[in-house]
Every structure is written in C-alpha cells, then in structure tokens.
DNA sequence: TGCCCTTGGTACCCTATGGAAACCATGATG
DNA sequence: CATCATGGTTTCCATAGGGTACCAAGGGCA
C-alpha cells in the first residue's frame, strides 16, 4: 500500500473527497487561464446552479485553492483566482480530463453494449 | 477552449462526472494490483457500504472499466478486475492521489486558518 | 437431521446533498 | 421613479448516500 487514502479518517481521503467533486474539477479547469468573475464561471460551467457554485467556491477558498476578491463597486464585482496551490492541482486534473476526452468513445460504446 | 467538458450534454462531461466519483477512484486504486473479491474491496476501502460499493462496481462494469466474474461456488465468489481501459485510467487517477498526499498539509493548514 | 458458517449481495429507512426557481440589496442610469 | 446588472440567498423538493438488518445456497459438523 503506497498511501493511506483508504482509511476514511485519513486527511488524504478528505482531500480526495473534495477535489473529486465534479464542480471543483470544472472550476479549476475554468480558472486555469486567470481570474474570472462569478457570472463568468456560472456561464462557462454549464449546468451549475448559483447555490452550488457558491458552495463550491467557498469550500475551495477555505481549502486555500483559490482566492475571492470583492471589489467595492456597484454593481458588485467578485473575482476568483487560483492560488499557487490551486494551480498545482491543474496538471493532475487536466490529466484526468484528457483521459476522459480520449476514451469517451470506448466508454460510451461499452455503455451502449451493456444497455 | 481545449475541450468541451463544460457543456453539460457533452459525453466527456458524463465521463468526468462518473470517474470523478470518490468511490470509483478508490476502486481503481484498489484494483491496480490485480483482481479482488467483493469483500476484499469492501474491507480495503474504508467506509464504503455494500450498497454503494455494488452500485459503483456495476456502473464501472457497464462503462467497461472492470469485469465482474462470478464463480459457481458456495459460498459465492465474485472477482472484480480492471479491464485494459480501466488500467489506462490508473495513471491519471494516481496523479491526483499523489497530489492529495503531497499537499494535504497545505490544505489542512488553510482549512484551519479559515476556520 | 438440524444448525451454523461464509459470501455477496438486497431491502428498508432516514438524512444530507443537489438542483430548480424565485427573490433580494445596491446604486447608477434613463 | 422605474430599470438594470451583479452576486448571490432562500425556499422547496427529489434524489443519492449511508446505516443496519436481512437473505439464499450449500458445506461442515454434531
């Protein structure tokens, strides 16, 4: 066993649960190019509701993956940006995304065959 | 945009949702060393209930990630094994797991600081 | 002839989470 | 005075996840 991610009380497991969340993955991918505003993220990530996006962003900020910068303007402006820690997560996540994209045909074929 | 994973109707997104599931990730890691029985998996992956493990394994089998081999014995014996497709998923997932393990301290520190 | 053991699940129930839709506060602008 | 835009919040509901109990089929054994 090269890790203790299998122990449910292990911190590594907690992290895995968190970054394994689909919305977190899409947020990281969506912020790889630089800071973005709330509405930009909501529009970029199809299908996410504001409530869940807020929850995801707040949780990621708590975990030090991104920063939330509020500008005192009207209408309000809030920018989210990956921290260096969050940026370091981009490569592994991109690897998974690449896998998904290059093997989607095989998976869909298997799913069809299995009905 | 180098991918269309942001479109909720895109197949890539479906795959991402699926392999982003924490139990699927742990199953892949748990099967990297060869086939294992249901009970072995349940014991190896701390905190998983049989119901959820069954759901996860069936879904992964449908998607062609693993095979389910039932031996006509008593007591029953069922072995799960990664397909080549499932094995190809191991590297990207391991990358994420490695990230979690090497950055767990930073995340936990941030979480503490943010309360 | 019962009786218990093991394995790989199901069945049932309850709670937590996710999602849909509506609403809100603020102040600039027309 | 009404409207618009932004970044959410609130409310409600359906679904998924998790806990616990239970089951079927033989084999061993007493």
GROMACS .gro file of C-alpha atoms (C1' of nucleotides) in nm:
model
  290
    1UNK     CA    1   0.000   0.000   0.000
    2UNK     CA    2   0.171   0.320  -0.110
    3UNK     CA    3  -0.075   0.551   0.061
    4UNK     CA    4  -0.337   0.558   0.328
    5UNK     CA    5  -0.610   0.709   0.119
    6UNK     CA    6  -0.815   0.401   0.201
    7UNK     CA    7  -0.852   0.495   0.565
    8UNK     CA    8  -1.171   0.703   0.585
    9UNK     CA    9  -1.024   0.909   0.869
   10UNK     CA   10  -0.705   0.989   0.683
   11UNK     CA   11  -0.667   1.353   0.576
   12UNK     CA   12  -0.565   1.242   0.228
   13UNK     CA   13  -0.905   1.086   0.195
   14UNK     CA   14  -1.072   1.411   0.293
   15UNK     CA   15  -0.883   1.592   0.021
   16UNK     CA   16  -0.967   1.325  -0.232
   17UNK     CA   17  -1.334   1.353  -0.149
   18UNK     CA   18  -1.317   1.726  -0.202
   19UNK     CA   19  -1.119   1.753  -0.523
   20UNK     CA   20  -1.305   1.452  -0.657
   21UNK     CA   21  -1.613   1.670  -0.670
   22UNK     CA   22  -1.708   1.737  -1.029
   23UNK     CA   23  -1.774   2.106  -0.981
   24UNK     CA   24  -1.436   2.162  -0.818
   25UNK     CA   25  -1.270   1.993  -1.114
   26UNK     CA   26  -1.452   2.217  -1.360
   27UNK     CA   27  -1.376   2.527  -1.157
   28UNK     CA   28  -1.005   2.452  -1.163
   29UNK     CA   29  -1.014   2.395  -1.537
   30UNK     CA   30  -1.215   2.710  -1.582
   31UNK     CA   31  -0.974   2.926  -1.383
   32UNK     CA   32  -0.655   2.794  -1.539
   33UNK     CA   33  -0.639   3.098  -1.769
   34UNK     CA   34  -0.657   3.357  -1.494
   35UNK     CA   35  -0.914   3.519  -1.263
   36UNK     CA   36  -1.280   3.514  -1.350
   37UNK     CA   37  -1.596   3.663  -1.211
   38UNK     CA   38  -1.885   3.473  -1.060
   39UNK     CA   39  -2.113   3.514  -1.358
   40UNK     CA   40  -1.836   3.417  -1.598
   41UNK     CA   41  -1.783   3.096  -1.409
   42UNK     CA   42  -2.154   3.026  -1.391
   43UNK     CA   43  -2.187   3.073  -1.766
   44UNK     CA   44  -1.871   2.882  -1.850
   45UNK     CA   45  -1.963   2.578  -1.645
   46UNK     CA   46  -2.284   2.462  -1.799
   47UNK     CA   47  -2.548   2.328  -1.567
   48UNK     CA   48  -2.423   2.463  -1.238
   49UNK     CA   49  -2.671   2.647  -1.020
   50UNK     CA   50  -2.562   2.960  -0.833
   51UNK     CA   51  -2.617   2.795  -0.496
   52UNK     CA   52  -2.392   2.502  -0.570
   53UNK     CA   53  -2.133   2.721  -0.738
   54UNK     CA   54  -2.121   2.943  -0.431
   55UNK     CA   55  -2.081   2.641  -0.205
   56UNK     CA   56  -1.804   2.504  -0.422
   57UNK     CA   57  -1.615   2.832  -0.443
   58UNK     CA   58  -1.640   2.898  -0.070
   59UNK     CA   59  -1.517   2.548   0.011
   60UNK     CA   60  -1.227   2.581  -0.230
   61UNK     CA   61  -1.136   2.916  -0.082
   62UNK     CA   62  -1.139   2.767   0.268
   63UNK     CA   63  -0.903   2.497   0.145
   64UNK     CA   64  -0.664   2.755   0.001
   65UNK     CA   65  -0.721   2.655  -0.361
   66UNK     CA   66  -0.846   2.995  -0.473
   67UNK     CA   67  -0.894   3.350  -0.353
   68UNK     CA   68  -1.213   3.551  -0.351
   69UNK     CA   69  -1.162   3.919  -0.414
   70UNK     CA   70  -1.455   4.152  -0.364
   71UNK     CA   71  -1.445   4.494  -0.529
   72UNK     CA   72  -1.648   4.765  -0.359
   73UNK     CA   73  -1.839   4.862  -0.669
   74UNK     CA   74  -2.191   4.876  -0.793
   75UNK     CA   75  -2.300   4.650  -0.942
   76UNK     CA   76  -2.089   4.419  -0.729
   77UNK     CA   77  -1.780   4.255  -0.870
   78UNK     CA   78  -1.612   3.947  -0.731
   79UNK     CA   79  -1.313   3.780  -0.884
   80UNK     CA   80  -1.198   3.427  -0.819
   81UNK     CA   81  -0.841   3.327  -0.887
   82UNK     CA   82  -0.641   3.012  -0.831
   83UNK     CA   83  -0.372   3.030  -0.566
   84UNK     CA   84  -0.036   2.865  -0.639
   85UNK     CA   85  -0.174   2.564  -0.453
   86UNK     CA   86  -0.477   2.559  -0.678
   87UNK     CA   87  -0.261   2.598  -0.984
   88UNK     CA   88  -0.054   2.299  -0.880
   89UNK     CA   89  -0.373   2.097  -0.894
   90UNK     CA   90  -0.430   2.185  -1.255
   91UNK     CA   91  -0.189   1.930  -1.405
   92UNK     CA   92  -0.331   1.619  -1.235
   93UNK     CA   93  -0.686   1.729  -1.306
   94UNK     CA   94  -0.602   1.803  -1.665
   95UNK     CA   95  -0.463   1.450  -1.694
   96UNK     CA   96  -0.796   1.308  -1.587
   97UNK     CA   97  -0.983   1.540  -1.821
   98UNK     CA   98  -0.758   1.436  -2.107
   99UNK     CA   99  -0.822   1.072  -2.027
  100UNK     CA  100  -1.195   1.136  -2.034
  101UNK     CA  101  -1.176   1.307  -2.367
  102UNK     CA  102  -0.960   1.047  -2.536
  103UNK     CA  103  -1.151   0.745  -2.401
  104UNK     CA  104  -1.504   0.875  -2.414
  105UNK     CA  105  -1.575   0.669  -2.724
  106UNK     CA  106  -1.474   0.343  -2.561
  107UNK     CA  107  -1.677   0.414  -2.251
  108UNK     CA  108  -1.984   0.512  -2.446
  109UNK     CA  109  -1.950   0.201  -2.661
  110UNK     CA  110  -1.928  -0.020  -2.354
  111UNK     CA  111  -2.225   0.154  -2.201
  112UNK     CA  112  -2.427   0.101  -2.517
  113UNK     CA  113  -2.330  -0.265  -2.535
  114UNK     CA  114  -2.423  -0.325  -2.171
  115UNK     CA  115  -2.752  -0.142  -2.213
  116UNK     CA  116  -1.110   2.618  -2.507
  117UNK     CA  117  -0.925   2.292  -2.547
  118UNK     CA  118  -1.221   2.071  -2.465
  119UNK     CA  119  -1.595   2.077  -2.435
  120UNK     CA  120  -1.615   1.932  -2.087
  121UNK     CA  121  -1.802   2.246  -1.989
  122UNK     CA  122  -2.104   2.156  -2.195
  123UNK     CA  123  -2.332   1.957  -1.963
  124UNK     CA  124  -2.458   1.750  -2.256
  125UNK     CA  125  -2.112   1.659  -2.378
  126UNK     CA  126  -2.018   1.293  -2.333
  127UNK     CA  127  -1.683   1.396  -2.188
  128UNK     CA  128  -1.871   1.562  -1.908
  129UNK     CA  129  -2.064   1.243  -1.838
  130UNK     CA  130  -1.739   1.052  -1.807
  131UNK     CA  131  -1.590   1.319  -1.584
  132UNK     CA  132  -1.890   1.302  -1.355
  133UNK     CA  133  -1.852   0.927  -1.331
  134UNK     CA  134  -1.479   0.888  -1.276
  135UNK     CA  135  -1.484   1.193  -1.054
  136UNK     CA  136  -1.683   0.988  -0.805
  137UNK     CA  137  -1.470   0.921  -0.499
  138UNK     CA  138  -1.561   0.554  -0.474
  139UNK     CA  139  -1.469   0.491  -0.837
  140UNK     CA  140  -1.131   0.650  -0.775
  141UNK     CA  141  -1.068   0.429  -0.473
  142UNK     CA  142  -1.182   0.119  -0.659
  143UNK     CA  143  -0.936   0.184  -0.940
  144UNK     CA  144  -0.654   0.236  -0.692
  145UNK     CA  145  -0.760  -0.074  -0.504
  146UNK     CA  146  -0.762  -0.294  -0.814
  147UNK     CA  147  -0.432  -0.174  -0.958
  148UNK     CA  148  -0.256  -0.482  -0.816
  149UNK     CA  149  -0.485  -0.737  -0.976
  150UNK     CA  150  -0.831  -0.887  -0.926
  151UNK     CA  151  -1.002  -0.872  -0.588
  152UNK     CA  152  -1.317  -1.010  -0.436
  153UNK     CA  153  -1.614  -0.809  -0.319
  154UNK     CA  154  -1.533  -0.847   0.048
  155UNK     CA  155  -1.169  -0.762  -0.007
  156UNK     CA  156  -1.271  -0.439  -0.176
  157UNK     CA  157  -1.521  -0.359   0.094
  158UNK     CA  158  -1.258  -0.409   0.363
  159UNK     CA  159  -0.983  -0.230   0.173
  160UNK     CA  160  -1.191   0.079   0.105
  161UNK     CA  161  -1.275   0.201   0.449
  162UNK     CA  162  -1.620   0.348   0.500
  163UNK     CA  163  -1.794   0.216   0.191
  164UNK     CA  164  -2.126   0.044   0.244
  165UNK     CA  165  -2.208  -0.270   0.045
  166UNK     CA  166  -2.494  -0.099  -0.131
  167UNK     CA  167  -2.283   0.186  -0.261
  168UNK     CA  168  -1.996  -0.045  -0.347
  169UNK     CA  169  -2.230  -0.261  -0.551
  170UNK     CA  170  -2.367   0.041  -0.733
  171UNK     CA  171  -2.018   0.166  -0.806
  172UNK     CA  172  -1.890  -0.168  -0.932
  173UNK     CA  173  -2.194  -0.228  -1.152
  174UNK     CA  174  -2.166   0.118  -1.303
  175UNK     CA  175  -1.795   0.074  -1.369
  176UNK     CA  176  -1.859  -0.264  -1.530
  177UNK     CA  177  -2.125  -0.109  -1.753
  178UNK     CA  178  -1.871   0.151  -1.860
  179UNK     CA  179  -1.615  -0.114  -1.946
  180UNK     CA  180  -1.372  -0.018  -1.671
  181UNK     CA  181  -1.376  -0.354  -1.497
  182UNK     CA  182  -1.508  -0.707  -1.533
  183UNK     CA  183  -1.722  -0.897  -1.286
  184UNK     CA  184  -1.651  -1.267  -1.279
  185UNK     CA  185  -1.887  -1.491  -1.083
  186UNK     CA  186  -1.763  -1.836  -0.979
  187UNK     CA  187  -2.031  -2.100  -0.935
  188UNK     CA  188  -1.921  -2.194  -0.587
  189UNK     CA  189  -2.059  -2.199  -0.238
  190UNK     CA  190  -2.007  -1.971  -0.061
  191UNK     CA  191  -2.026  -1.744  -0.363
  192UNK     CA  192  -1.714  -1.592  -0.509
  193UNK     CA  193  -1.704  -1.285  -0.731
  194UNK     CA  194  -1.387  -1.130  -0.862
  195UNK     CA  195  -1.352  -0.781  -0.998
  196UNK     CA  196  -1.067  -0.692  -1.228
  197UNK     CA  197  -0.971  -0.384  -1.423
  198UNK     CA  198  -1.002  -0.405  -1.799
  199UNK     CA  199  -0.723  -0.252  -2.011
  200UNK     CA  200  -0.946   0.055  -2.031
  201UNK     CA  201  -0.970   0.066  -1.655
  202UNK     CA  202  -0.597   0.018  -1.622
  203UNK     CA  203  -0.536   0.312  -1.852
  204UNK     CA  204  -0.726   0.522  -1.602
  205UNK     CA  205  -0.489   0.433  -1.324
  206UNK     CA  206  -0.211   0.678  -1.415
  207UNK     CA  207  -0.425   0.995  -1.421
  208UNK     CA  208  -0.603   0.894  -1.102
  209UNK     CA  209  -0.276   0.815  -0.932
  210UNK     CA  210  -0.156   1.163  -1.026
  211UNK     CA  211  -0.450   1.314  -0.841
  212UNK     CA  212  -0.398   1.084  -0.543
  213UNK     CA  213  -0.030   1.180  -0.532
  214UNK     CA  214  -0.123   1.546  -0.539
  215UNK     CA  215  -0.362   1.492  -0.248
  216UNK     CA  216  -0.099   1.316  -0.046
  217UNK     CA  217   0.175   1.569  -0.105
  218UNK     CA  218  -0.042   1.875  -0.049
  219UNK     CA  219  -0.264   1.755   0.230
  220UNK     CA  220  -0.068   1.959   0.483
  221UNK     CA  221  -0.117   2.283   0.296
  222UNK     CA  222  -0.487   2.222   0.253
  223UNK     CA  223  -0.539   2.129   0.614
  224UNK     CA  224  -0.345   2.436   0.723
  225UNK     CA  225  -0.560   2.662   0.505
  226UNK     CA  226  -0.873   2.497   0.636
  227UNK     CA  227  -0.760   2.552   0.994
  228UNK     CA  228  -0.674   2.914   0.927
  229UNK     CA  229  -1.009   2.983   0.763
  230UNK     CA  230  -1.195   2.809   1.043
  231DT     C1'  231  -3.142  -3.438   1.083
  232DG     C1'  232  -3.087  -2.991   1.221
  233DC     C1'  233  -2.760  -2.597   1.293
  234DC     C1'  234  -2.428  -2.268   1.194
  235DC     C1'  235  -2.080  -2.072   0.883
  236DT     C1'  236  -1.942  -1.795   0.481
  237DT     C1'  237  -2.010  -1.480   0.081
  238DG     C1'  238  -2.213  -1.136  -0.192
  239DG     C1'  239  -2.514  -0.901  -0.204
  240DT     C1'  240  -3.071  -0.672  -0.108
  241DA     C1'  241  -3.430  -0.427   0.139
  242DC     C1'  242  -3.559  -0.073   0.421
  243DC     C1'  243  -3.527   0.365   0.622
  244DC     C1'  244  -3.356   0.819   0.719
  245DT     C1'  245  -3.073   1.213   0.639
  246DA     C1'  246  -2.777   1.505   0.369
  247DT     C1'  247  -2.691   1.684  -0.064
  248DG     C1'  248  -2.810   1.864  -0.532
  249DG     C1'  249  -3.094   2.104  -0.821
  250DA     C1'  250  -3.492   2.439  -0.981
  251DA     C1'  251  -3.695   2.857  -0.936
  252DA     C1'  252  -3.783   3.278  -0.719
  253DC     C1'  253  -3.627   3.658  -0.477
  254DC     C1'  254  -3.306   4.039  -0.291
  255DA     C1'  255  -2.988   4.465  -0.197
  256DT     C1'  256  -2.741   4.829  -0.403
  257DG     C1'  257  -2.680   5.229  -0.651
  258DA     C1'  258  -2.605   5.413  -1.128
  259DT     C1'  259  -2.865   5.532  -1.517
  260DG     C1'  260  -3.253   5.683  -1.820
  261DC     C1'  261  -3.931   5.686  -1.035
  262DA     C1'  262  -3.856   5.260  -1.275
  263DT     C1'  263  -3.492   4.974  -1.469
  264DC     C1'  264  -3.078   4.724  -1.500
  265DA     C1'  265  -2.684   4.443  -1.363
  266DT     C1'  266  -2.428   4.159  -1.027
  267DG     C1'  267  -2.360   3.819  -0.690
  268DG     C1'  268  -2.555   3.593  -0.457
  269DT     C1'  269  -2.962   3.388  -0.084
  270DT     C1'  270  -3.390   3.146   0.026
  271DT     C1'  271  -3.719   2.802  -0.024
  272DC     C1'  272  -3.876   2.381  -0.168
  273DC     C1'  273  -3.836   1.917  -0.349
  274DA     C1'  274  -3.622   1.492  -0.549
  275DT     C1'  275  -3.253   1.211  -0.539
  276DA     C1'  276  -2.840   0.999  -0.368
  277DG     C1'  277  -2.578   0.839   0.011
  278DG     C1'  278  -2.527   0.590   0.437
  279DG     C1'  279  -2.662   0.257   0.838
  280DT     C1'  280  -2.850  -0.152   0.968
  281DA     C1'  281  -3.076  -0.571   0.909
  282DC     C1'  282  -3.162  -0.945   0.649
  283DC     C1'  283  -3.135  -1.329   0.283
  284DA     C1'  284  -3.016  -1.757  -0.018
  285DA     C1'  285  -2.731  -2.159  -0.100
  286DG     C1'  286  -2.478  -2.519   0.026
  287DG     C1'  287  -2.095  -2.746   0.316
  288DG     C1'  288  -1.927  -2.898   0.751
  289DC     C1'  289  -2.033  -3.087   1.176
  290DA     C1'  290  -2.260  -3.260   1.585
   0.00000   0.00000   0.00000
